[in-house]
């Protein structure tokens, strides 16, 4: 029996097909994302945020913080703060600066509150503002003063979802300072409906990066 050799033709992929176009778009988006991330990572701080450069970085509670309020049982918690910038005149925080605050119950490790937002300085002054969104549905603006390496802030505006848990927060004050030993200290006081402004949280952190 004679075997017939079969020749397989080399077929070039159709680069106009949707799957190839999508792959090209994906690669381009990844490249743009990496370029953006690199520019952010190595961005020079905007001169407007230099008075807050002592906050930049990641901070981890060095020991559990203490939480209390007349209407709840005392509790302990751990927390991570992250302050960064992208070259804009703000600081970002994840709980303008950009910041992030993530808190966990010290014993059960159950997630507690999360906050993120921005910190702005009024040019030419020591006036500072925190713009904060919380996972509880509360959004707040805190304003105050920067004195050396201390921030003292009080709420000037509060907004919340229509189904936010009661009793509603009426006022928040916050004091953040860099201590001589390099630790960061934060004290938060809160007022609820029917409850006057009372210390709610106190915690210290050490920089981890």
PDB file of C-alpha atoms in Angstrom:
ATOM      1  CA  UNK A   1       0.000   0.000   0.000  1.00  0.00           C
ATOM      2  CA  UNK A   2       1.481   3.304  -1.090  1.00  0.00           C
ATOM      3  CA  UNK A   3       1.518   6.044   1.514  1.00  0.00           C
ATOM      4  CA  UNK A   4       0.886   9.485   0.234  1.00  0.00           C
ATOM      5  CA  UNK A   5       2.768  12.285   1.967  1.00  0.00           C
ATOM      6  CA  UNK A   6       0.618  15.173   2.945  1.00  0.00           C
ATOM      7  CA  UNK A   7       2.088  18.642   2.878  1.00  0.00           C
ATOM      8  CA  UNK A   8       0.837  21.035   5.483  1.00  0.00           C
ATOM      9  CA  UNK A   9       0.711  24.598   4.303  1.00  0.00           C
ATOM     10  CA  UNK A  10       1.925  27.303   6.709  1.00  0.00           C
ATOM     11  CA  UNK A  11      -1.055  29.508   7.454  1.00  0.00           C
ATOM     12  CA  UNK A  12      -0.362  32.958   8.853  1.00  0.00           C
ATOM     13  CA  UNK A  13      -2.786  34.088  11.566  1.00  0.00           C
ATOM     14  CA  UNK A  14      -5.357  36.636  10.547  1.00  0.00           C
ATOM     15  CA  UNK A  15      -4.256  39.651  12.522  1.00  0.00           C
ATOM     16  CA  UNK A  16      -7.458  41.423  11.586  1.00  0.00           C
ATOM     17  CA  UNK A  17      -9.547  38.860  13.473  1.00  0.00           C
ATOM     18  CA  UNK A  18     -11.262  40.188  16.649  1.00  0.00           C
ATOM     19  CA  UNK A  19      -9.225  38.003  19.019  1.00  0.00           C
ATOM     20  CA  UNK A  20      -5.947  39.369  17.627  1.00  0.00           C
ATOM     21  CA  UNK A  21      -7.176  42.966  17.738  1.00  0.00           C
ATOM     22  CA  UNK A  22      -8.288  42.493  21.358  1.00  0.00           C
ATOM     23  CA  UNK A  23      -4.917  40.995  22.267  1.00  0.00           C
ATOM     24  CA  UNK A  24      -3.167  44.002  20.746  1.00  0.00           C
ATOM     25  CA  UNK A  25      -5.418  46.414  22.642  1.00  0.00           C
ATOM     26  CA  UNK A  26      -4.749  44.525  25.881  1.00  0.00           C
ATOM     27  CA  UNK A  27      -0.972  44.705  25.397  1.00  0.00           C
ATOM     28  CA  UNK A  28      -1.163  48.425  24.658  1.00  0.00           C
ATOM     29  CA  UNK A  29      -3.273  49.022  27.772  1.00  0.00           C
ATOM     30  CA  UNK A  30      -0.785  47.078  29.900  1.00  0.00           C
ATOM     31  CA  UNK A  31       2.073  49.151  28.484  1.00  0.00           C
ATOM     32  CA  UNK A  32       0.239  52.398  29.209  1.00  0.00           C
ATOM     33  CA  UNK A  33      -0.604  51.190  32.712  1.00  0.00           C
ATOM     34  CA  UNK A  34       3.036  50.323  33.432  1.00  0.00           C
ATOM     35  CA  UNK A  35       4.203  53.677  32.057  1.00  0.00           C
ATOM     36  CA  UNK A  36       1.675  55.462  34.281  1.00  0.00           C
ATOM     37  CA  UNK A  37       2.656  53.406  37.336  1.00  0.00           C
ATOM     38  CA  UNK A  38       6.353  54.143  36.737  1.00  0.00           C
ATOM     39  CA  UNK A  39       5.742  57.878  36.374  1.00  0.00           C
ATOM     40  CA  UNK A  40       3.696  57.897  39.591  1.00  0.00           C
ATOM     41  CA  UNK A  41       6.214  55.787  41.501  1.00  0.00           C
ATOM     42  CA  UNK A  42       9.091  58.134  40.686  1.00  0.00           C
ATOM     43  CA  UNK A  43       7.128  61.397  40.642  1.00  0.00           C
ATOM     44  CA  UNK A  44       8.751  64.279  42.456  1.00  0.00           C
ATOM     45  CA  UNK A  45       6.630  65.640  45.325  1.00  0.00           C
ATOM     46  CA  UNK A  46       4.744  68.781  44.423  1.00  0.00           C
ATOM     47  CA  UNK A  47       6.169  71.736  46.420  1.00  0.00           C
ATOM     48  CA  UNK A  48       2.697  72.260  47.891  1.00  0.00           C
ATOM     49  CA  UNK A  49       2.878  68.984  49.850  1.00  0.00           C
ATOM     50  CA  UNK A  50       6.462  69.249  51.102  1.00  0.00           C
ATOM     51  CA  UNK A  51       5.306  70.448  54.564  1.00  0.00           C
ATOM     52  CA  UNK A  52       3.582  67.047  54.876  1.00  0.00           C
ATOM     53  CA  UNK A  53       6.476  64.890  53.659  1.00  0.00           C
ATOM     54  CA  UNK A  54       6.922  63.538  57.208  1.00  0.00           C
ATOM     55  CA  UNK A  55       3.645  61.642  56.710  1.00  0.00           C
ATOM     56  CA  UNK A  56       4.579  59.913  53.451  1.00  0.00           C
ATOM     57  CA  UNK A  57       4.965  56.150  53.541  1.00  0.00           C
ATOM     58  CA  UNK A  58       3.313  53.192  55.215  1.00  0.00           C
ATOM     59  CA  UNK A  59       2.717  53.082  58.952  1.00  0.00           C
ATOM     60  CA  UNK A  60       1.769  50.031  61.021  1.00  0.00           C
ATOM     61  CA  UNK A  61       0.443  50.155  64.570  1.00  0.00           C
ATOM     62  CA  UNK A  62       3.298  49.122  66.876  1.00  0.00           C
ATOM     63  CA  UNK A  63       0.817  47.802  69.446  1.00  0.00           C
ATOM     64  CA  UNK A  64      -2.984  47.569  69.464  1.00  0.00           C
ATOM     65  CA  UNK A  65      -4.785  50.883  69.709  1.00  0.00           C
ATOM     66  CA  UNK A  66      -7.519  51.547  72.245  1.00  0.00           C
ATOM     67  CA  UNK A  67     -11.102  52.249  71.208  1.00  0.00           C
ATOM     68  CA  UNK A  68     -13.939  53.322  73.481  1.00  0.00           C
ATOM     69  CA  UNK A  69     -17.189  55.276  73.561  1.00  0.00           C
ATOM     70  CA  UNK A  70     -19.966  55.529  76.164  1.00  0.00           C
ATOM     71  CA  UNK A  71     -22.390  53.516  74.003  1.00  0.00           C
ATOM     72  CA  UNK A  72     -20.061  50.576  73.145  1.00  0.00           C
ATOM     73  CA  UNK A  73     -17.744  48.149  74.909  1.00  0.00           C
ATOM     74  CA  UNK A  74     -14.025  49.082  74.864  1.00  0.00           C
ATOM     75  CA  UNK A  75     -11.999  47.339  72.157  1.00  0.00           C
ATOM     76  CA  UNK A  76      -8.454  47.086  70.823  1.00  0.00           C
ATOM     77  CA  UNK A  77      -7.501  47.317  67.161  1.00  0.00           C
ATOM     78  CA  UNK A  78      -4.541  47.260  64.781  1.00  0.00           C
ATOM     79  CA  UNK A  79      -4.256  49.619  61.836  1.00  0.00           C
ATOM     80  CA  UNK A  80      -2.199  50.328  58.753  1.00  0.00           C
ATOM     81  CA  UNK A  81      -1.902  53.816  57.243  1.00  0.00           C
ATOM     82  CA  UNK A  82      -0.569  54.586  53.788  1.00  0.00           C
ATOM     83  CA  UNK A  83       0.194  58.122  52.611  1.00  0.00           C
ATOM     84  CA  UNK A  84       1.420  58.733  49.073  1.00  0.00           C
ATOM     85  CA  UNK A  85       1.482  61.312  46.289  1.00  0.00           C
ATOM     86  CA  UNK A  86       1.420  61.310  42.489  1.00  0.00           C
ATOM     87  CA  UNK A  87       3.111  64.666  41.950  1.00  0.00           C
ATOM     88  CA  UNK A  88      -0.114  66.639  42.430  1.00  0.00           C
ATOM     89  CA  UNK A  89      -0.532  69.282  45.162  1.00  0.00           C
ATOM     90  CA  UNK A  90      -2.342  66.717  47.339  1.00  0.00           C
ATOM     91  CA  UNK A  91      -1.401  63.781  49.546  1.00  0.00           C
ATOM     92  CA  UNK A  92      -3.329  60.548  49.037  1.00  0.00           C
ATOM     93  CA  UNK A  93      -4.276  58.407  51.978  1.00  0.00           C
ATOM     94  CA  UNK A  94      -5.898  54.925  52.083  1.00  0.00           C
ATOM     95  CA  UNK A  95      -6.853  55.432  55.739  1.00  0.00           C
ATOM     96  CA  UNK A  96      -3.985  66.797  47.540  1.00  0.00           C
ATOM     97  CA  UNK A  97      -2.003  63.429  49.902  1.00  0.00           C
ATOM     98  CA  UNK A  98      -3.660  60.147  49.229  1.00  0.00           C
ATOM     99  CA  UNK A  99      -4.216  58.060  52.315  1.00  0.00           C
ATOM    100  CA  UNK A 100      -5.688  54.752  53.365  1.00  0.00           C
ATOM    101  CA  UNK A 101      -6.583  53.612  56.888  1.00  0.00           C
ATOM    102  CA  UNK A 102      -7.327  49.898  57.353  1.00  0.00           C
ATOM    103  CA  UNK A 103      -8.279  48.718  60.858  1.00  0.00           C
ATOM    104  CA  UNK A 104      -8.739  45.214  62.274  1.00  0.00           C
ATOM    105  CA  UNK A 105      -9.953  43.926  65.623  1.00  0.00           C
ATOM    106  CA  UNK A 106      -6.842  43.042  67.653  1.00  0.00           C
ATOM    107  CA  UNK A 107      -8.117  39.665  68.901  1.00  0.00           C
ATOM    108  CA  UNK A 108     -10.536  38.333  66.264  1.00  0.00           C
ATOM    109  CA  UNK A 109      -8.702  39.989  63.310  1.00  0.00           C
ATOM    110  CA  UNK A 110     -12.129  40.940  61.969  1.00  0.00           C
ATOM    111  CA  UNK A 111     -11.968  43.904  59.558  1.00  0.00           C
ATOM    112  CA  UNK A 112     -13.234  47.144  61.090  1.00  0.00           C
ATOM    113  CA  UNK A 113     -13.344  50.542  59.428  1.00  0.00           C
ATOM    114  CA  UNK A 114     -11.628  51.568  56.208  1.00  0.00           C
ATOM    115  CA  UNK A 115     -11.023  55.154  55.177  1.00  0.00           C
ATOM    116  CA  UNK A 116      -9.499  56.699  52.084  1.00  0.00           C
ATOM    117  CA  UNK A 117      -9.181  60.170  50.704  1.00  0.00           C
ATOM    118  CA  UNK A 118      -6.982  63.172  50.153  1.00  0.00           C
ATOM    119  CA  UNK A 119      -5.157  65.826  52.140  1.00  0.00           C
ATOM    120  CA  UNK A 120      -4.833  69.337  50.757  1.00  0.00           C
ATOM    121  CA  UNK A 121      -2.908  72.375  51.973  1.00  0.00           C
ATOM    122  CA  UNK A 122      -4.106  75.889  51.268  1.00  0.00           C
ATOM    123  CA  UNK A 123      -1.195  77.528  49.387  1.00  0.00           C
ATOM    124  CA  UNK A 124       0.774  80.026  51.423  1.00  0.00           C
ATOM    125  CA  UNK A 125      -0.853  79.025  54.721  1.00  0.00           C
ATOM    126  CA  UNK A 126      -0.805  76.267  57.308  1.00  0.00           C
ATOM    127  CA  UNK A 127      -4.482  75.474  56.645  1.00  0.00           C
ATOM    128  CA  UNK A 128      -5.057  71.833  55.807  1.00  0.00           C
ATOM    129  CA  UNK A 129      -8.078  69.759  54.780  1.00  0.00           C
ATOM    130  CA  UNK A 130      -8.796  66.034  54.887  1.00  0.00           C
ATOM    131  CA  UNK A 131     -11.414  64.758  52.409  1.00  0.00           C
ATOM    132  CA  UNK A 132     -12.417  61.310  53.692  1.00  0.00           C
ATOM    133  CA  UNK A 133     -14.744  58.503  52.598  1.00  0.00           C
ATOM    134  CA  UNK A 134     -15.471  55.667  55.028  1.00  0.00           C
ATOM    135  CA  UNK A 135     -16.775  52.181  54.275  1.00  0.00           C
ATOM    136  CA  UNK A 136     -19.645  52.858  56.710  1.00  0.00           C
ATOM    137  CA  UNK A 137     -21.200  55.230  54.171  1.00  0.00           C
ATOM    138  CA  UNK A 138     -19.935  58.403  55.852  1.00  0.00           C
ATOM    139  CA  UNK A 139     -18.123  61.118  53.896  1.00  0.00           C
ATOM    140  CA  UNK A 140     -16.488  63.990  55.747  1.00  0.00           C
ATOM    141  CA  UNK A 141     -14.368  67.069  55.325  1.00  0.00           C
ATOM    142  CA  UNK A 142     -12.042  67.901  58.183  1.00  0.00           C
ATOM    143  CA  UNK A 143     -10.161  71.191  58.280  1.00  0.00           C
ATOM    144  CA  UNK A 144      -7.544  72.508  60.640  1.00  0.00           C
ATOM    145  CA  UNK A 145      -3.935  73.553  60.960  1.00  0.00           C
ATOM    146  CA  UNK A 146      -0.494  72.109  60.401  1.00  0.00           C
ATOM    147  CA  UNK A 147       1.928  73.138  63.132  1.00  0.00           C
ATOM    148  CA  UNK A 148       5.387  71.694  62.621  1.00  0.00           C
ATOM    149  CA  UNK A 149       4.767  67.957  62.502  1.00  0.00           C
ATOM    150  CA  UNK A 150       1.310  68.068  64.050  1.00  0.00           C
ATOM    151  CA  UNK A 151      -2.141  68.135  62.465  1.00  0.00           C
ATOM    152  CA  UNK A 152      -5.246  69.259  64.355  1.00  0.00           C
ATOM    153  CA  UNK A 153      -8.513  68.838  62.451  1.00  0.00           C
ATOM    154  CA  UNK A 154     -12.272  69.144  62.991  1.00  0.00           C
ATOM    155  CA  UNK A 155     -15.185  68.286  60.731  1.00  0.00           C
ATOM    156  CA  UNK A 156     -16.671  71.120  58.701  1.00  0.00           C
ATOM    157  CA  UNK A 157     -19.048  68.963  56.628  1.00  0.00           C
ATOM    158  CA  UNK A 158     -20.597  65.495  56.905  1.00  0.00           C
ATOM    159  CA  UNK A 159     -22.670  63.486  54.438  1.00  0.00           C
ATOM    160  CA  UNK A 160     -23.934  59.913  54.588  1.00  0.00           C
ATOM    161  CA  UNK A 161     -25.941  57.363  52.695  1.00  0.00           C
ATOM    162  CA  UNK A 162     -29.695  57.439  53.309  1.00  0.00           C
ATOM    163  CA  UNK A 163     -29.508  54.057  55.061  1.00  0.00           C
ATOM    164  CA  UNK A 164     -26.423  54.712  57.198  1.00  0.00           C
ATOM    165  CA  UNK A 165     -26.420  53.050  60.598  1.00  0.00           C
ATOM    166  CA  UNK A 166     -27.785  55.079  63.500  1.00  0.00           C
ATOM    167  CA  UNK A 167     -27.013  56.889  65.722  1.00  0.00           C
ATOM    168  CA  UNK A 168     -25.446  59.233  63.199  1.00  0.00           C
ATOM    169  CA  UNK A 169     -22.013  60.807  63.668  1.00  0.00           C
ATOM    170  CA  UNK A 170     -22.343  64.546  64.274  1.00  0.00           C
ATOM    171  CA  UNK A 171     -18.719  65.645  64.654  1.00  0.00           C
ATOM    172  CA  UNK A 172     -15.172  64.251  64.443  1.00  0.00           C
ATOM    173  CA  UNK A 173     -11.894  65.748  65.596  1.00  0.00           C
ATOM    174  CA  UNK A 174      -8.476  64.309  64.827  1.00  0.00           C
ATOM    175  CA  UNK A 175      -4.981  64.982  66.127  1.00  0.00           C
ATOM    176  CA  UNK A 176      -1.951  63.467  64.373  1.00  0.00           C
ATOM    177  CA  UNK A 177       1.631  64.121  65.410  1.00  0.00           C
ATOM    178  CA  UNK A 178       5.111  62.753  64.762  1.00  0.00           C
ATOM    179  CA  UNK A 179       6.685  62.006  68.123  1.00  0.00           C
ATOM    180  CA  UNK A 180      10.412  62.590  68.892  1.00  0.00           C
ATOM    181  CA  UNK A 181      11.037  58.819  68.881  1.00  0.00           C
ATOM    182  CA  UNK A 182       9.833  58.587  65.250  1.00  0.00           C
ATOM    183  CA  UNK A 183       6.420  57.086  66.031  1.00  0.00           C
ATOM    184  CA  UNK A 184       3.225  58.542  64.623  1.00  0.00           C
ATOM    185  CA  UNK A 185       0.380  59.134  67.089  1.00  0.00           C
ATOM    186  CA  UNK A 186      -3.292  59.608  66.245  1.00  0.00           C
ATOM    187  CA  UNK A 187      -6.194  60.493  68.547  1.00  0.00           C
ATOM    188  CA  UNK A 188      -9.750  60.640  67.209  1.00  0.00           C
ATOM    189  CA  UNK A 189     -12.751  62.047  69.086  1.00  0.00           C
ATOM    190  CA  UNK A 190     -16.362  61.679  67.987  1.00  0.00           C
ATOM    191  CA  UNK A 191     -19.807  63.049  68.795  1.00  0.00           C
ATOM    192  CA  UNK A 192     -23.020  61.141  68.054  1.00  0.00           C
ATOM    193  CA  UNK A 193     -26.637  62.140  68.311  1.00  0.00           C
ATOM    194  CA  UNK A 194     -27.180  62.550  72.046  1.00  0.00           C
ATOM    195  CA  UNK A 195     -23.476  62.038  72.869  1.00  0.00           C
ATOM    196  CA  UNK A 196     -21.001  64.951  73.204  1.00  0.00           C
ATOM    197  CA  UNK A 197     -17.551  64.993  71.632  1.00  0.00           C
ATOM    198  CA  UNK A 198     -15.608  62.213  73.387  1.00  0.00           C
ATOM    199  CA  UNK A 199     -12.271  60.522  72.735  1.00  0.00           C
ATOM    200  CA  UNK A 200     -12.960  57.434  70.624  1.00  0.00           C
ATOM    201  CA  UNK A 201      -9.602  56.121  69.332  1.00  0.00           C
ATOM    202  CA  UNK A 202      -5.945  56.376  70.316  1.00  0.00           C
ATOM    203  CA  UNK A 203      -3.080  54.568  68.565  1.00  0.00           C
ATOM    204  CA  UNK A 204       0.610  54.868  67.670  1.00  0.00           C
ATOM    205  CA  UNK A 205       2.404  53.590  64.567  1.00  0.00           C
ATOM    206  CA  UNK A 206       5.898  52.869  63.288  1.00  0.00           C
ATOM    207  CA  UNK A 207       6.960  53.509  59.706  1.00  0.00           C
ATOM    208  CA  UNK A 208       7.447  50.290  57.738  1.00  0.00           C
ATOM    209  CA  UNK A 209       9.000  51.692  54.552  1.00  0.00           C
TER     210      UNK A 209
END
